[in-house]
C-alpha cells in the first residue's frame, strides 16, 4: 500500500490524554482523488483500503530504541465529504496497521477533518468548456509548414 507520510506531530510527554492541536494539509491529483473517494469500507466495517483512508499512526517515542507502535486510527476519505463543517469526531484506535500490531491498543482519538474537492475539467480535443469570467484568455495558433 501507499504509506506516504503527510506529517508528524510534536511529542506530548507524560500524559495518557495528549492534545496535539496540529493541522496538516495535502493535495492529491484528480485521478487519485477520484479513486480515493469511490472506495468504501468492507461489508463488516472492520477493514479499510489504506490507499483511500487517512491513517493516524500512534507511537510511543523512545530515545534509545525504536519507537513503539501503539495503534492507528483509519478514517476513510469518502466519509469525510459527508461533513464539510469540520465537526470533531471520535475514532477508535485499531490494534493493527499493515505489519505493525499492538495487542494493548485501546481508546479513541478526537479528530477534526476536512476534505475539499475542486472541479477540474477534463479537456479533450474538440470539446469546449465555457469560462465564466474575464480573467482568463485562451488563444490558439498554428504554424504553417511548407514542404518541397
Tab-separated table of N, CA and C in Angstrom:
chain	number	residue	atom	x	y	z
A	1	UNK	N	0.810	-1.192	0.000
A	1	UNK	CA	0.000	0.000	0.000
A	1	UNK	C	0.844	1.242	0.000
A	2	UNK	N	0.205	2.364	-0.151
A	2	UNK	CA	0.881	3.647	-0.171
A	2	UNK	C	0.896	4.213	1.237
A	3	UNK	N	2.064	4.238	1.853
A	3	UNK	CA	2.176	4.747	3.217
A	3	UNK	C	2.985	6.029	3.225
A	4	UNK	N	2.561	6.980	2.432
A	4	UNK	CA	3.232	8.266	2.335
A	4	UNK	C	2.936	9.076	3.593
A	5	UNK	N	3.973	9.553	4.252
A	5	UNK	CA	3.793	10.355	5.458
A	5	UNK	C	3.413	11.777	5.073
A	6	UNK	N	2.360	12.270	5.680
A	6	UNK	CA	1.897	13.628	5.415
A	6	UNK	C	2.298	14.602	6.512
A	7	UNK	N	2.853	14.074	7.583
A	7	UNK	CA	3.276	14.932	8.679
A	7	UNK	C	3.480	14.144	9.950
A	8	UNK	N	4.091	14.790	10.907
A	8	UNK	CA	4.327	14.176	12.209
A	8	UNK	C	4.078	15.229	13.283
A	9	UNK	N	3.308	14.848	14.285
A	9	UNK	CA	3.016	15.787	15.370
A	9	UNK	C	4.220	15.903	16.298
A	10	UNK	N	4.197	16.905	17.125
A	10	UNK	CA	5.215	17.016	18.170
A	10	UNK	C	4.908	15.967	19.237
A	11	UNK	N	5.883	15.603	20.011
A	11	UNK	CA	5.703	14.616	21.075
A	11	UNK	C	5.097	15.293	22.298
A	12	UNK	N	4.102	14.655	22.874
A	12	UNK	CA	3.495	15.136	24.120
A	12	UNK	C	3.979	14.196	25.223
A	13	UNK	N	4.659	14.740	26.211
A	13	UNK	CA	5.300	13.936	27.255
A	13	UNK	C	4.409	13.745	28.482
A	14	UNK	N	4.550	12.610	29.115
A	14	UNK	CA	3.996	12.283	30.432
A	14	UNK	C	2.495	12.532	30.558
A	15	UNK	N	1.722	12.007	29.603
A	15	UNK	CA	0.267	12.102	29.696
A	15	UNK	C	-0.370	10.935	28.961
A	16	UNK	N	-1.487	10.482	29.465
A	16	UNK	CA	-2.266	9.455	28.784
A	16	UNK	C	-3.379	10.078	27.945
A	17	UNK	N	-3.513	11.408	28.014
A	17	UNK	CA	-4.532	12.133	27.259
A	17	UNK	C	-3.897	13.301	26.500
A	18	UNK	N	-3.055	13.001	25.518
A	18	UNK	CA	-2.376	14.100	24.800
A	18	UNK	C	-3.335	14.910	23.937
A	19	UNK	N	-3.015	16.194	23.776
A	19	UNK	CA	-3.764	17.096	22.906
A	19	UNK	C	-2.754	17.748	21.974
A	20	UNK	N	-2.820	17.390	20.694
A	20	UNK	CA	-1.832	17.889	19.741
A	20	UNK	C	-2.232	19.229	19.155
A	21	UNK	N	-3.482	19.406	18.805
A	21	UNK	CA	-3.960	20.650	18.185
A	21	UNK	C	-3.052	21.090	17.039
A	22	UNK	N	-2.796	20.195	16.108
A	22	UNK	CA	-1.957	20.494	14.955
A	22	UNK	C	-2.734	20.244	13.674
A	23	UNK	N	-2.342	20.934	12.627
A	23	UNK	CA	-3.012	20.802	11.330
A	23	UNK	C	-2.016	20.373	10.267
A	24	UNK	N	-2.517	19.604	9.313
A	24	UNK	CA	-1.725	19.182	8.163
A	24	UNK	C	-2.582	19.331	6.918
A	25	UNK	N	-1.959	19.731	5.813
A	25	UNK	CA	-2.659	19.845	4.535
A	25	UNK	C	-1.896	19.033	3.503
A	26	UNK	N	-2.647	18.432	2.583
A	26	UNK	CA	-2.005	17.773	1.459
A	26	UNK	C	-2.900	17.859	0.244
A	27	UNK	N	-2.297	17.748	-0.916
A	27	UNK	CA	-3.025	17.801	-2.181
A	27	UNK	C	-2.861	16.478	-2.903
A	28	UNK	N	-3.866	16.156	-3.680
A	28	UNK	CA	-3.865	14.894	-4.419
A	28	UNK	C	-4.301	15.185	-5.845
A	29	UNK	N	-3.717	14.518	-6.809
A	29	UNK	CA	-4.108	14.679	-8.206
A	29	UNK	C	-5.537	14.212	-8.433
A	30	UNK	N	-6.151	14.668	-9.513
A	30	UNK	CA	-7.567	14.394	-9.775
A	30	UNK	C	-7.867	12.904	-9.894
A	31	UNK	N	-7.072	12.150	-10.638
A	31	UNK	CA	-7.387	10.734	-10.829
A	31	UNK	C	-7.239	9.961	-9.524
A	32	UNK	N	-6.205	10.257	-8.747
A	32	UNK	CA	-6.004	9.585	-7.452
A	32	UNK	C	-7.119	9.985	-6.483
A	33	UNK	N	-7.479	11.262	-6.461
A	33	UNK	CA	-8.539	11.730	-5.566
A	33	UNK	C	-9.873	11.076	-5.899
A	34	UNK	N	-10.193	10.971	-7.187
A	34	UNK	CA	-11.444	10.311	-7.581
A	34	UNK	C	-11.467	8.862	-7.133
A	35	UNK	N	-10.360	8.154	-7.292
A	35	UNK	CA	-10.290	6.753	-6.872
A	35	UNK	C	-10.457	6.641	-5.359
A	36	UNK	N	-9.853	7.560	-4.609
A	36	UNK	CA	-9.943	7.529	-3.148
A	36	UNK	C	-11.369	7.768	-2.680
A	37	UNK	N	-12.091	8.643	-3.362
A	37	UNK	CA	-13.437	8.996	-2.945
A	37	UNK	C	-14.436	7.868	-3.208
A	38	UNK	N	-14.154	6.997	-4.158
A	38	UNK	CA	-15.086	5.936	-4.518
A	38	UNK	C	-14.969	4.706	-3.630
A	39	UNK	N	-13.853	4.534	-2.957
A	39	UNK	CA	-13.646	3.317	-2.171
A	39	UNK	C	-14.379	3.406	-0.847
A	40	UNK	N	-14.882	2.292	-0.408
A	40	UNK	CA	-15.663	2.223	0.827
A	40	UNK	C	-15.081	1.175	1.759
A	41	UNK	N	-15.619	1.117	2.984
A	41	UNK	CA	-15.246	0.087	3.951
A	41	UNK	C	-15.725	-1.266	3.468
A	42	UNK	N	-15.161	-2.306	4.035
A	42	UNK	CA	-15.645	-3.645	3.702
A	42	UNK	C	-17.007	-3.865	4.352
A	43	UNK	N	-17.669	-4.967	4.020
A	43	UNK	CA	-19.028	-5.209	4.488
A	43	UNK	C	-19.123	-5.344	6.003
A	44	UNK	N	-18.071	-5.826	6.650
A	44	UNK	CA	-18.095	-5.999	8.105
A	44	UNK	C	-17.658	-4.733	8.842
A	45	UNK	N	-17.279	-3.680	8.086
A	45	UNK	CA	-16.832	-2.416	8.674
A	45	UNK	C	-15.614	-2.590	9.573
A	46	UNK	N	-14.729	-3.520	9.221
A	46	UNK	CA	-13.565	-3.754	10.069
A	46	UNK	C	-12.255	-3.416	9.383
A	47	UNK	N	-12.254	-3.354	8.050
A	47	UNK	CA	-11.017	-3.076	7.328
A	47	UNK	C	-11.228	-1.899	6.395
A	48	UNK	N	-10.147	-1.197	6.142
A	48	UNK	CA	-10.182	-0.096	5.197
A	48	UNK	C	-9.092	-0.314	4.174
A	49	UNK	N	-9.314	0.184	2.981
A	49	UNK	CA	-8.252	0.218	1.994
A	49	UNK	C	-7.343	1.371	2.418
A	50	UNK	N	-6.097	1.054	2.730
A	50	UNK	CA	-5.180	2.077	3.233
A	50	UNK	C	-4.920	3.180	2.211
A	51	UNK	N	-5.161	2.887	0.922
A	51	UNK	CA	-4.954	3.898	-0.095
A	51	UNK	C	-6.109	4.886	-0.198
A	52	UNK	N	-7.210	4.612	0.488
A	52	UNK	CA	-8.350	5.521	0.440
A	52	UNK	C	-8.715	6.012	1.844
A	53	UNK	N	-7.759	5.962	2.745
A	53	UNK	CA	-8.001	6.399	4.122
A	53	UNK	C	-6.843	7.258	4.611
A	54	UNK	N	-7.165	8.148	5.516
A	54	UNK	CA	-6.131	8.874	6.256
A	54	UNK	C	-5.834	8.005	7.468
A	55	UNK	N	-4.584	7.658	7.660
A	55	UNK	CA	-4.194	6.812	8.787
A	55	UNK	C	-3.387	7.651	9.767
A	56	UNK	N	-3.848	7.691	10.999
A	56	UNK	CA	-3.119	8.372	12.073
A	56	UNK	C	-2.473	7.280	12.916
A	57	UNK	N	-1.186	7.055	12.698
A	57	UNK	CA	-0.455	6.018	13.422
A	57	UNK	C	0.066	6.619	14.721
A	58	UNK	N	-0.092	5.898	15.812
A	58	UNK	CA	0.278	6.387	17.143
A	58	UNK	C	1.494	5.618	17.634
A	59	UNK	N	2.503	6.353	18.059
A	59	UNK	CA	3.738	5.747	18.545
A	59	UNK	C	4.122	6.346	19.887
A	60	UNK	N	4.755	5.530	20.720
A	60	UNK	CA	5.376	5.981	21.953
A	60	UNK	C	6.835	6.252	21.610
A	61	UNK	N	7.247	7.495	21.736
A	61	UNK	CA	8.608	7.862	21.347
A	61	UNK	C	9.633	7.375	22.374
A	62	UNK	N	10.649	6.703	21.875
A	62	UNK	CA	11.748	6.224	22.722
A	62	UNK	C	13.044	6.882	22.274
A	63	UNK	N	13.900	7.239	23.237
A	63	UNK	CA	15.155	7.903	22.904
A	63	UNK	C	16.220	6.944	22.379
A	64	UNK	N	16.324	5.758	22.923
A	64	UNK	CA	17.436	4.876	22.598
A	64	UNK	C	17.043	3.632	21.806
A	65	UNK	N	15.741	3.376	21.663
A	65	UNK	CA	15.274	2.223	20.887
A	65	UNK	C	14.237	2.696	19.884
A	66	UNK	N	13.796	1.784	19.038
A	66	UNK	CA	12.782	2.118	18.043
A	66	UNK	C	11.476	2.498	18.739
A	67	UNK	N	10.786	3.509	18.197
A	67	UNK	CA	9.508	3.940	18.772
A	67	UNK	C	8.509	2.780	18.768
A	68	UNK	N	7.686	2.687	19.803
A	68	UNK	CA	6.721	1.602	19.954
A	68	UNK	C	5.389	1.974	19.307
A	69	UNK	N	4.902	1.104	18.416
A	69	UNK	CA	3.598	1.293	17.799
A	69	UNK	C	2.516	1.053	18.845
A	70	UNK	N	1.560	1.995	18.961
A	70	UNK	CA	0.503	1.895	19.972
A	70	UNK	C	-0.893	1.769	19.369
A	71	UNK	N	-0.989	1.776	18.056
A	71	UNK	CA	-2.279	1.654	17.397
A	71	UNK	C	-2.408	2.660	16.271
A	72	UNK	N	-3.532	2.612	15.579
A	72	UNK	CA	-3.768	3.525	14.461
A	72	UNK	C	-5.249	3.825	14.341
A	73	UNK	N	-5.531	5.018	13.880
A	73	UNK	CA	-6.897	5.429	13.553
A	73	UNK	C	-6.960	5.539	12.042
A	74	UNK	N	-7.955	4.888	11.438
A	74	UNK	CA	-8.119	4.918	9.992
A	74	UNK	C	-9.437	5.599	9.650
A	75	UNK	N	-9.340	6.682	8.890
A	75	UNK	CA	-10.515	7.472	8.534
A	75	UNK	C	-10.703	7.404	7.022
A	76	UNK	N	-11.756	6.720	6.545
A	76	UNK	CA	-11.989	6.659	5.097
A	76	UNK	C	-12.264	8.059	4.546
A	77	UNK	N	-11.540	8.432	3.523
A	77	UNK	CA	-11.679	9.774	2.966
A	77	UNK	C	-13.086	10.002	2.430
A	78	UNK	N	-13.705	8.972	1.858
A	78	UNK	CA	-15.054	9.126	1.299
A	78	UNK	C	-16.049	9.584	2.358
A	79	UNK	N	-15.873	9.188	3.616
A	79	UNK	CA	-16.809	9.589	4.670
A	79	UNK	C	-16.614	11.038	5.094
A	80	UNK	N	-15.465	11.615	4.781
A	80	UNK	CA	-15.183	12.999	5.184
A	80	UNK	C	-15.947	14.012	4.349
A	81	UNK	N	-16.365	13.606	3.157
A	81	UNK	CA	-17.127	14.524	2.305
A	81	UNK	C	-18.541	14.726	2.830
A	82	UNK	N	-18.998	13.835	3.709
A	82	UNK	CA	-20.348	13.932	4.249
A	82	UNK	C	-20.514	15.103	5.210
A	83	UNK	N	-19.410	15.580	5.807
A	83	UNK	CA	-19.488	16.637	6.814
A	83	UNK	C	-18.400	17.678	6.570
A	84	UNK	N	-18.671	18.683	5.717
A	84	UNK	CA	-17.666	19.700	5.433
A	84	UNK	C	-17.468	20.700	6.572
A	85	UNK	N	-18.216	20.583	7.660
A	85	UNK	CA	-18.149	21.563	8.748
A	85	UNK	C	-16.955	21.373	9.673
A	86	UNK	N	-16.176	20.312	9.479
A	86	UNK	CA	-15.026	20.009	10.334
A	86	UNK	C	-15.438	19.731	11.778
A	87	UNK	N	-16.621	19.199	11.978
A	87	UNK	CA	-17.074	18.841	13.315
A	87	UNK	C	-16.172	17.735	13.861
A	88	UNK	N	-15.594	17.916	15.046
A	88	UNK	CA	-14.731	16.860	15.602
A	88	UNK	C	-15.511	15.569	15.823
A	89	UNK	N	-14.866	14.449	15.516
A	89	UNK	CA	-15.469	13.137	15.706
A	89	UNK	C	-14.464	12.239	16.414
A	90	UNK	N	-14.986	11.255	17.133
A	90	UNK	CA	-14.150	10.277	17.829
A	90	UNK	C	-13.993	9.043	16.954
A	91	UNK	N	-12.764	8.587	16.809
A	91	UNK	CA	-12.446	7.400	16.005
A	91	UNK	C	-11.716	6.392	16.892
A	92	UNK	N	-12.086	5.110	16.801
A	92	UNK	CA	-11.439	4.093	17.642
A	92	UNK	C	-9.997	3.824	17.201
A	93	UNK	N	-9.147	3.546	18.172
A	93	UNK	CA	-7.766	3.165	17.891
A	93	UNK	C	-7.758	1.672	17.580
A	94	UNK	N	-7.261	1.332	16.391
A	94	UNK	CA	-7.208	-0.053	15.928
A	94	UNK	C	-5.844	-0.647	16.291
A	95	UNK	N	-5.781	-1.940	16.578
A	95	UNK	CA	-4.522	-2.549	17.013
A	95	UNK	C	-3.533	-2.835	15.884
A	96	UNK	N	-3.990	-2.776	14.617
A	96	UNK	CA	-3.094	-3.160	13.531
A	96	UNK	C	-3.099	-2.138	12.419
A	97	UNK	N	-1.916	-1.929	11.851
A	97	UNK	CA	-1.749	-1.100	10.659
A	97	UNK	C	-0.654	-1.754	9.832
A	98	UNK	N	-1.042	-2.383	8.748
A	98	UNK	CA	-0.074	-3.124	7.946
A	98	UNK	C	0.546	-4.236	8.772
A	99	UNK	N	1.873	-4.240	8.861
A	99	UNK	CA	2.581	-5.267	9.629
A	99	UNK	C	2.732	-4.890	11.104
A	100	UNK	N	2.390	-3.674	11.443
A	100	UNK	CA	2.512	-3.227	12.835
A	100	UNK	C	1.307	-3.691	13.639
A	101	UNK	N	1.555	-4.136	14.865
A	101	UNK	CA	0.482	-4.637	15.718
A	101	UNK	C	0.774	-4.298	17.173
A	102	UNK	N	-0.276	-3.899	17.896
A	102	UNK	CA	-0.169	-3.629	19.334
A	102	UNK	C	-1.370	-4.273	20.018
A	103	UNK	N	-1.114	-5.329	20.775
A	103	UNK	CA	-2.227	-6.043	21.404
A	103	UNK	C	-2.919	-5.214	22.483
A	104	UNK	N	-2.265	-4.186	23.005
A	104	UNK	CA	-2.861	-3.349	24.055
A	104	UNK	C	-3.477	-2.060	23.505
A	105	UNK	N	-3.608	-1.954	22.190
A	105	UNK	CA	-4.193	-0.744	21.608
A	105	UNK	C	-5.612	-0.550	22.127
A	106	UNK	N	-5.912	0.669	22.535
A	106	UNK	CA	-7.248	0.971	23.039
A	106	UNK	C	-7.487	2.473	22.958
A	107	UNK	N	-8.708	2.853	23.208
A	107	UNK	CA	-9.041	4.267	23.258
A	107	UNK	C	-9.550	4.811	21.942
A	108	UNK	N	-9.676	6.118	21.913
A	108	UNK	CA	-10.182	6.827	20.750
A	108	UNK	C	-9.389	8.118	20.573
A	109	UNK	N	-9.381	8.619	19.332
A	109	UNK	CA	-8.803	9.933	19.037
A	109	UNK	C	-9.917	10.832	18.535
A	110	UNK	N	-9.939	12.053	19.032
A	110	UNK	CA	-10.886	13.038	18.518
A	110	UNK	C	-10.181	13.793	17.401
A	111	UNK	N	-10.791	13.759	16.215
A	111	UNK	CA	-10.162	14.339	15.031
A	111	UNK	C	-11.158	15.227	14.306
A	112	UNK	N	-10.686	16.372	13.864
A	112	UNK	CA	-11.462	17.255	13.012
A	112	UNK	C	-10.810	17.203	11.641
A	113	UNK	N	-11.579	16.816	10.636
A	113	UNK	CA	-11.011	16.587	9.317
A	113	UNK	C	-11.885	17.226	8.257
A	114	UNK	N	-11.253	17.862	7.301
A	114	UNK	CA	-11.981	18.489	6.209
A	114	UNK	C	-11.365	18.031	4.890
A	115	UNK	N	-12.212	17.607	3.965
A	115	UNK	CA	-11.767	17.233	2.632
A	115	UNK	C	-12.502	18.136	1.655
A	116	UNK	N	-11.751	18.828	0.820
A	116	UNK	CA	-12.353	19.726	-0.151
A	116	UNK	C	-11.991	19.260	-1.546
A	117	UNK	N	-12.979	19.172	-2.393
A	117	UNK	CA	-12.750	18.793	-3.784
A	117	UNK	C	-12.912	19.995	-4.681
A	118	UNK	N	-12.114	20.060	-5.704
A	118	UNK	CA	-12.235	21.115	-6.696
A	118	UNK	C	-12.552	20.485	-8.034
A	119	UNK	N	-13.447	21.108	-8.767
A	119	UNK	CA	-13.782	20.618	-10.096
A	119	UNK	C	-12.639	20.934	-11.041
A	120	UNK	N	-12.133	19.906	-11.687
A	120	UNK	CA	-11.061	20.077	-12.662
A	120	UNK	C	-11.577	19.534	-13.995
A	121	UNK	N	-11.828	20.402	-14.971
A	121	UNK	CA	-12.361	19.920	-16.242
A	121	UNK	C	-11.353	19.037	-16.971
A	122	UNK	N	-11.850	18.054	-17.646
A	122	UNK	CA	-11.025	17.157	-18.437
A	122	UNK	C	-11.112	17.640	-19.878
A	123	UNK	N	-10.073	18.294	-20.337
A	123	UNK	CA	-10.084	18.880	-21.671
A	123	UNK	C	-9.630	17.857	-22.698
A	124	UNK	N	-10.492	17.605	-23.661
A	124	UNK	CA	-10.205	16.683	-24.749
A	124	UNK	C	-10.353	17.458	-26.055
A	125	UNK	N	-9.463	17.196	-27.000
A	125	UNK	CA	-9.506	17.912	-28.269
A	125	UNK	C	-10.902	17.827	-28.877
A	126	UNK	N	-11.418	18.958	-29.273
A	126	UNK	CA	-12.749	19.006	-29.873
A	126	UNK	C	-13.833	19.430	-28.899
A	127	UNK	N	-13.595	19.308	-27.620
A	127	UNK	CA	-14.577	19.726	-26.623
A	127	UNK	C	-14.408	21.203	-26.306
A	128	UNK	N	-15.474	21.810	-25.818
A	128	UNK	CA	-15.404	23.200	-25.377
A	128	UNK	C	-15.768	23.263	-23.902
A	129	UNK	N	-15.257	24.262	-23.254
A	129	UNK	CA	-15.548	24.469	-21.837
A	129	UNK	C	-15.695	25.969	-21.614
A	130	UNK	N	-16.907	26.441	-21.270
A	130	UNK	CA	-17.101	27.882	-21.090
A	130	UNK	C	-16.399	28.386	-19.831
A	131	UNK	N	-15.746	29.541	-19.953
A	131	UNK	CA	-15.119	30.205	-18.813
A	131	UNK	C	-15.991	31.396	-18.451
A	132	UNK	N	-16.532	31.393	-17.258
A	132	UNK	CA	-17.468	32.431	-16.837
A	132	UNK	C	-16.779	33.574	-16.114
A	133	UNK	N	-15.689	34.049	-16.679
A	133	UNK	CA	-15.010	35.199	-16.090
A	133	UNK	C	-14.179	35.879	-17.170
A	134	UNK	N	-13.723	37.084	-16.865
A	134	UNK	CA	-12.896	37.833	-17.805
A	134	UNK	C	-11.423	37.771	-17.433
A	135	UNK	N	-11.052	36.887	-16.534
A	135	UNK	CA	-9.681	36.839	-16.040
A	135	UNK	C	-8.770	35.921	-16.849
A	136	UNK	N	-9.363	35.087	-17.689
A	136	UNK	CA	-8.582	34.120	-18.438
A	136	UNK	C	-8.815	34.337	-19.924
A	137	UNK	N	-7.740	34.362	-20.654
A	137	UNK	CA	-7.842	34.480	-22.097
A	137	UNK	C	-7.065	33.324	-22.711
A	138	UNK	N	-7.696	32.612	-23.610
A	138	UNK	CA	-7.062	31.455	-24.235
A	138	UNK	C	-6.948	31.709	-25.727
A	139	UNK	N	-5.781	31.469	-26.274
A	139	UNK	CA	-5.582	31.646	-27.707
A	139	UNK	C	-5.054	30.369	-28.330
A	140	UNK	N	-5.317	30.202	-29.599
A	140	UNK	CA	-4.876	29.022	-30.313
A	140	UNK	C	-4.167	29.488	-31.578
A	141	UNK	N	-3.037	28.890	-31.914
A	141	UNK	CA	-2.284	29.314	-33.096
A	141	UNK	C	-1.768	28.102	-33.840
A	142	UNK	N	-1.545	28.293	-35.133
A	142	UNK	CA	-0.981	27.231	-35.967
A	142	UNK	C	0.245	27.783	-36.677
A	143	UNK	N	1.202	26.922	-36.909
A	143	UNK	CA	2.351	27.267	-37.732
A	143	UNK	C	2.183	26.579	-39.065
A	144	UNK	N	2.455	27.301	-40.129
A	144	UNK	CA	2.343	26.724	-41.465
A	144	UNK	C	3.673	26.060	-41.804
A	145	UNK	N	3.606	24.822	-42.204
A	145	UNK	CA	4.797	24.090	-42.607
A	145	UNK	C	4.682	23.840	-44.108
A	146	UNK	N	5.678	24.293	-44.825
A	146	UNK	CA	5.648	24.067	-46.260
A	146	UNK	C	6.620	22.976	-46.617
A	147	UNK	N	6.241	22.171	-47.529
A	147	UNK	CA	7.120	21.107	-47.988
A	147	UNK	C	7.544	21.398	-49.421
A	148	UNK	N	8.689	20.946	-49.746
A	148	UNK	CA	9.000	20.994	-51.092
A	148	UNK	C	10.064	21.698	-51.636
